[in-house]
Amino acid sequence: MVLEMNHIQKAFGDLKVLEDISLCVDKGEVVSVIGPSGSGKSTLLRCATFLETIDSGEILFDGETAASTPAGHDRAVYAGKAEIRRMKGLFGLVFQQFNLFPHYDVLKNVTDAPVTVQKRDRAEAEETAMALLRKMGLEGKEHAYPYQLSGGQQQRVAIARALAGKPDILFFDEPTSALDPELTGEVLRVIRELAEENMTMVIVTHEMPFARAVSDRVIFMSGGVIVEEGSPEVVLGNPSHERTRQFLKNYSQ
Amino acid sequence: MTIQQMLAAMLPGMGRSFAIFFLTLFGSLILGVLVALVRKSRFAVVRGVIKVYIDIMRGTPLMLQLLVWYFGPYYLFGWSIKGWRFPAIILGFVLNYAAYFCEIYRSGIESMPVGQYEAADVLGYTRSQTFLKIIFPQVFKRILPAVTNEVITLVKDTSLAFTLAYSELFSIAKQISAAKTSFMPFVIAGVFYFVANYLVTFGMERLEKAFSYYK
């Protein structure tokens, strides 16, 4: 199991955003998370990537405990700072807004974290980065700055950056929502290629046909709970819950 | 008195104006960073003190502050400190300008999108790595125009040292003008401030250009 999230609770003040959510992802599995806005799907990713702390529950990466709620505690306890920092090397996150570093060129965006954080050899990191950029269809762009690239190109750089740390699992938080429609295809194609290479991924998305094509499992969230979960054919094609049907119907209109 | 003689008499004043300028710039740019950091302290008392300091520095005339620093020790404590004039001037200028620079730094840091911090966090950067490698270089570029404004104001503000009868350029210009009933010293002083600011603007524009390789 690459990722295990068990009984996650998370509230912002009085607002419960995640209510007893459990999500386990096997090696090589592609899981899509769909649902209306405010359903908690982005918060779930942010909890998995330590951008938010959970109130209670359990998070494990590769069987190692990052956070747990011991018996008798009502709040989750996180592993030590150094442990958490090391575990950040186990995953990558691709943001909706790319969040590239504008003052670094493409190559440095991809290599800086491996060199600075993981203390990799610079030459080796650059070699890895160049191979990733080729794979992303960004050959020749390594010395461009983010502002010189289209949104689709920027997002592909962000994917390369997330992959450069050689993560075991990749998270996508609505990777195409900030893109013009004609640019989403190039990003989805890259993600699909990664799926074909059995990259473990969790994708929060609104692209239903894409989710259907690429996922091994689809999760439908609403109101902070998982309403329905299963194969894309079932959840997207023949959902058993009224709430899911309603969402998909609104979506296709 | 010929123009050459006037220039010769005013030259030491220009040197003293430069001294005030560079010492203030150096001191306040650094002190401003410290104030900006302390301003975000966990302790409400510390934050409160910093806020009062900034409010006073920005809310009262620099001329008045200079008088307080110079005469304060005597009137408040009965101390007469030998050679206190120049230190009092630098103290007054540095504390005043640091308050303004602190606010510029703060606005620059607060203008950074939260996504930059989050991207760095997920990639495993430590807090200090995030600040030094990701945040600070971008803040530096963002605040350059505001810093240029302050530096230009500082060039002109050095003339306020005349309040404490410190013979920098402006004081000397006034003296010569009064003694020789000539308008010329003011023209010379005006040209000096103008040229100094022209150079400041030129330098800062070059610096901004050097950082225009990204947006």
mmCIF file of C-alpha atoms in Angstrom, chain B residues 43-201:
data_model
loop_
_atom_site.group_PDB
_atom_site.id
_atom_site.type_symbol
_atom_site.label_atom_id
_atom_site.label_comp_id
_atom_site.label_asym_id
_atom_site.label_seq_id
_atom_site.Cartn_x
_atom_site.Cartn_y
_atom_site.Cartn_z
ATOM 1 C CA PHE B 43 4.713 37.943 21.494
ATOM 2 C CA ALA B 44 1.942 40.503 21.310
ATOM 3 C CA VAL B 45 3.926 42.944 23.470
ATOM 4 C CA VAL B 46 6.834 42.921 21.019
ATOM 5 C CA ARG B 47 4.495 43.413 18.063
ATOM 6 C CA GLY B 48 2.810 46.272 19.898
ATOM 7 C CA VAL B 49 6.115 48.020 20.611
ATOM 8 C CA ILE B 50 7.126 47.729 16.955
ATOM 9 C CA LYS B 51 3.795 49.116 15.830
ATOM 10 C CA VAL B 52 4.109 52.137 18.142
ATOM 11 C CA TYR B 53 7.668 52.708 16.922
ATOM 12 C CA ILE B 54 6.601 52.637 13.270
ATOM 13 C CA ASP B 55 3.609 54.891 13.929
ATOM 14 C CA ILE B 56 5.743 57.490 15.707
ATOM 15 C CA MET B 57 8.491 57.411 13.077
ATOM 16 C CA ARG B 58 6.001 57.863 10.257
ATOM 17 C CA GLY B 59 3.609 60.145 12.105
ATOM 18 C CA THR B 60 5.988 62.901 13.227
ATOM 19 C CA PRO B 61 8.353 65.104 11.202
ATOM 20 C CA LEU B 62 11.888 63.815 10.771
ATOM 21 C CA MET B 63 13.100 67.312 11.658
ATOM 22 C CA LEU B 64 11.402 67.051 15.045
ATOM 23 C CA GLN B 65 12.852 63.575 15.596
ATOM 24 C CA LEU B 66 16.353 64.884 14.897
ATOM 25 C CA LEU B 67 15.890 67.627 17.492
ATOM 26 C CA VAL B 68 14.671 65.079 20.036
ATOM 27 C CA TRP B 69 17.645 62.771 19.493
ATOM 28 C CA TYR B 70 20.089 65.671 19.705
ATOM 29 C CA PHE B 71 18.643 67.609 22.651
ATOM 30 C CA GLY B 72 16.848 64.727 24.391
ATOM 31 C CA PRO B 73 19.806 63.388 26.352
ATOM 32 C CA TYR B 74 20.461 66.840 27.857
ATOM 33 C CA TYR B 75 16.889 67.879 28.587
ATOM 34 C CA LEU B 76 15.746 64.484 29.807
ATOM 35 C CA PHE B 77 18.820 63.241 31.666
ATOM 36 C CA GLY B 78 21.099 66.249 31.923
ATOM 37 C CA TRP B 79 23.761 64.478 29.865
ATOM 38 C CA SER B 80 25.959 66.530 27.633
ATOM 39 C CA ILE B 81 27.680 64.103 25.328
ATOM 40 C CA LYS B 82 30.736 65.332 23.493
ATOM 41 C CA GLY B 83 30.582 64.965 19.712
ATOM 42 C CA TRP B 84 26.933 63.850 19.935
ATOM 43 C CA ARG B 85 25.811 65.917 16.941
ATOM 44 C CA PHE B 86 26.738 63.522 14.130
ATOM 45 C CA PRO B 87 25.713 60.299 15.951
ATOM 46 C CA ALA B 88 22.378 61.933 16.810
ATOM 47 C CA ILE B 89 21.811 62.749 13.148
ATOM 48 C CA ILE B 90 22.617 59.212 11.995
ATOM 49 C CA LEU B 91 20.533 57.700 14.802
ATOM 50 C CA GLY B 92 17.559 59.878 13.860
ATOM 51 C CA PHE B 93 17.843 59.136 10.162
ATOM 52 C CA VAL B 94 18.416 55.382 10.526
ATOM 53 C CA LEU B 95 15.517 54.861 12.954
ATOM 54 C CA ASN B 96 13.206 56.922 10.745
ATOM 55 C CA TYR B 97 14.120 55.264 7.468
ATOM 56 C CA ALA B 98 14.156 51.757 8.956
ATOM 57 C CA ALA B 99 10.458 52.226 9.792
ATOM 58 C CA TYR B 100 9.696 53.004 6.168
ATOM 59 C CA PHE B 101 11.878 50.191 4.807
ATOM 60 C CA CYS B 102 10.275 47.753 7.257
ATOM 61 C CA GLU B 103 6.870 48.609 5.810
ATOM 62 C CA ILE B 104 8.184 48.163 2.272
ATOM 63 C CA TYR B 105 9.611 44.728 3.135
ATOM 64 C CA ARG B 106 6.366 43.755 4.821
ATOM 65 C CA SER B 107 4.243 44.749 1.844
ATOM 66 C CA GLY B 108 6.618 42.841 -0.448
ATOM 67 C CA ILE B 109 6.505 39.678 1.644
ATOM 68 C CA GLU B 110 2.726 39.870 2.008
ATOM 69 C CA SER B 111 2.302 40.268 -1.750
ATOM 70 C CA MET B 112 3.774 36.808 -2.357
ATOM 71 C CA PRO B 113 1.143 34.273 -3.404
ATOM 72 C CA VAL B 114 0.635 31.503 -0.851
ATOM 73 C CA GLY B 115 1.157 28.962 -3.670
ATOM 74 C CA GLN B 116 4.886 29.717 -3.656
ATOM 75 C CA TYR B 117 5.121 28.694 0.006
ATOM 76 C CA GLU B 118 2.983 25.598 -0.599
ATOM 77 C CA ALA B 119 4.997 24.463 -3.627
ATOM 78 C CA ALA B 120 8.225 24.836 -1.648
ATOM 79 C CA ASP B 121 6.695 23.055 1.344
ATOM 80 C CA VAL B 122 5.557 20.040 -0.672
ATOM 81 C CA LEU B 123 8.976 19.800 -2.325
ATOM 82 C CA GLY B 124 10.529 19.551 1.133
ATOM 83 C CA TYR B 125 12.299 22.892 1.423
ATOM 84 C CA THR B 126 12.928 23.990 5.013
ATOM 85 C CA ARG B 127 11.523 27.314 6.171
ATOM 86 C CA SER B 128 14.834 29.107 5.805
ATOM 87 C CA GLN B 129 15.481 27.538 2.375
ATOM 88 C CA THR B 130 12.017 28.642 1.296
ATOM 89 C CA PHE B 131 12.659 32.193 2.430
ATOM 90 C CA LEU B 132 16.183 32.532 1.068
ATOM 91 C CA LYS B 133 15.760 30.691 -2.255
ATOM 92 C CA ILE B 134 12.124 31.201 -3.199
ATOM 93 C CA ILE B 135 10.580 34.143 -1.360
ATOM 94 C CA PHE B 136 13.374 36.680 -0.818
ATOM 95 C CA PRO B 137 14.620 36.901 -4.433
ATOM 96 C CA GLN B 138 11.080 37.582 -5.644
ATOM 97 C CA VAL B 139 10.353 40.068 -2.858
ATOM 98 C CA PHE B 140 13.583 41.900 -3.686
ATOM 99 C CA LYS B 141 12.466 42.425 -7.255
ATOM 100 C CA ARG B 142 8.965 43.487 -6.212
ATOM 101 C CA ILE B 143 10.096 46.142 -3.736
ATOM 102 C CA LEU B 144 12.770 47.779 -5.905
ATOM 103 C CA PRO B 145 10.507 50.599 -7.199
ATOM 104 C CA ALA B 146 9.344 51.441 -3.668
ATOM 105 C CA VAL B 147 12.936 51.369 -2.388
ATOM 106 C CA THR B 148 13.972 53.731 -5.208
ATOM 107 C CA ASN B 149 11.370 56.221 -4.001
ATOM 108 C CA GLU B 150 12.714 56.105 -0.462
ATOM 109 C CA VAL B 151 16.324 56.481 -1.564
ATOM 110 C CA ILE B 152 15.443 59.538 -3.644
ATOM 111 C CA THR B 153 13.665 61.067 -0.661
ATOM 112 C CA LEU B 154 16.681 60.297 1.509
ATOM 113 C CA VAL B 155 19.027 62.218 -0.805
ATOM 114 C CA LYS B 156 16.896 65.307 -0.332
ATOM 115 C CA ASP B 157 16.224 64.671 3.365
ATOM 116 C CA THR B 158 19.937 64.828 4.195
ATOM 117 C CA SER B 159 19.439 68.599 4.049
ATOM 118 C CA LEU B 160 17.351 68.326 7.263
ATOM 119 C CA ALA B 161 20.606 67.895 9.179
ATOM 120 C CA PHE B 162 20.908 71.683 8.940
ATOM 121 C CA THR B 163 18.377 71.737 11.819
ATOM 122 C CA LEU B 164 21.168 70.597 14.116
ATOM 123 C CA ALA B 165 23.609 73.099 12.617
ATOM 124 C CA TYR B 166 25.582 70.303 11.015
ATOM 125 C CA SER B 167 27.488 71.836 8.141
ATOM 126 C CA GLU B 168 26.366 69.584 5.343
ATOM 127 C CA LEU B 169 25.748 70.966 1.867
ATOM 128 C CA PHE B 170 22.506 72.792 2.536
ATOM 129 C CA SER B 171 23.736 74.524 5.724
ATOM 130 C CA ILE B 172 26.845 75.789 3.956
ATOM 131 C CA ALA B 173 24.803 76.967 0.973
ATOM 132 C CA LYS B 174 22.615 79.015 3.314
ATOM 133 C CA GLN B 175 25.609 80.498 5.099
ATOM 134 C CA ILE B 176 27.409 81.533 1.937
ATOM 135 C CA SER B 177 24.225 82.881 0.406
ATOM 136 C CA ALA B 178 23.557 85.056 3.461
ATOM 137 C CA ALA B 179 27.151 86.233 3.790
ATOM 138 C CA LYS B 180 27.682 87.051 0.122
ATOM 139 C CA THR B 181 24.062 88.012 -0.706
ATOM 140 C CA SER B 182 24.238 85.571 -3.596
ATOM 141 C CA PHE B 183 21.682 83.208 -5.040
ATOM 142 C CA MET B 184 24.377 81.049 -6.591
ATOM 143 C CA PRO B 185 24.967 78.646 -3.629
ATOM 144 C CA PHE B 186 21.337 77.519 -3.819
ATOM 145 C CA VAL B 187 21.704 76.826 -7.519
ATOM 146 C CA ILE B 188 24.843 74.796 -6.855
ATOM 147 C CA ALA B 189 23.128 72.857 -4.036
ATOM 148 C CA GLY B 190 20.089 72.239 -6.223
ATOM 149 C CA VAL B 191 22.246 70.898 -9.047
ATOM 150 C CA PHE B 192 24.062 68.649 -6.575
ATOM 151 C CA TYR B 193 20.853 67.068 -5.216
ATOM 152 C CA PHE B 194 19.459 66.732 -8.717
ATOM 153 C CA VAL B 195 22.567 65.026 -10.092
ATOM 154 C CA ALA B 196 22.789 62.754 -7.043
ATOM 155 C CA ASN B 197 19.201 61.647 -7.574
ATOM 156 C CA TYR B 198 19.757 61.280 -11.286
ATOM 157 C CA LEU B 199 22.534 58.819 -10.469
ATOM 158 C CA VAL B 200 20.341 57.022 -7.911
ATOM 159 C CA THR B 201 17.535 56.664 -10.442
#
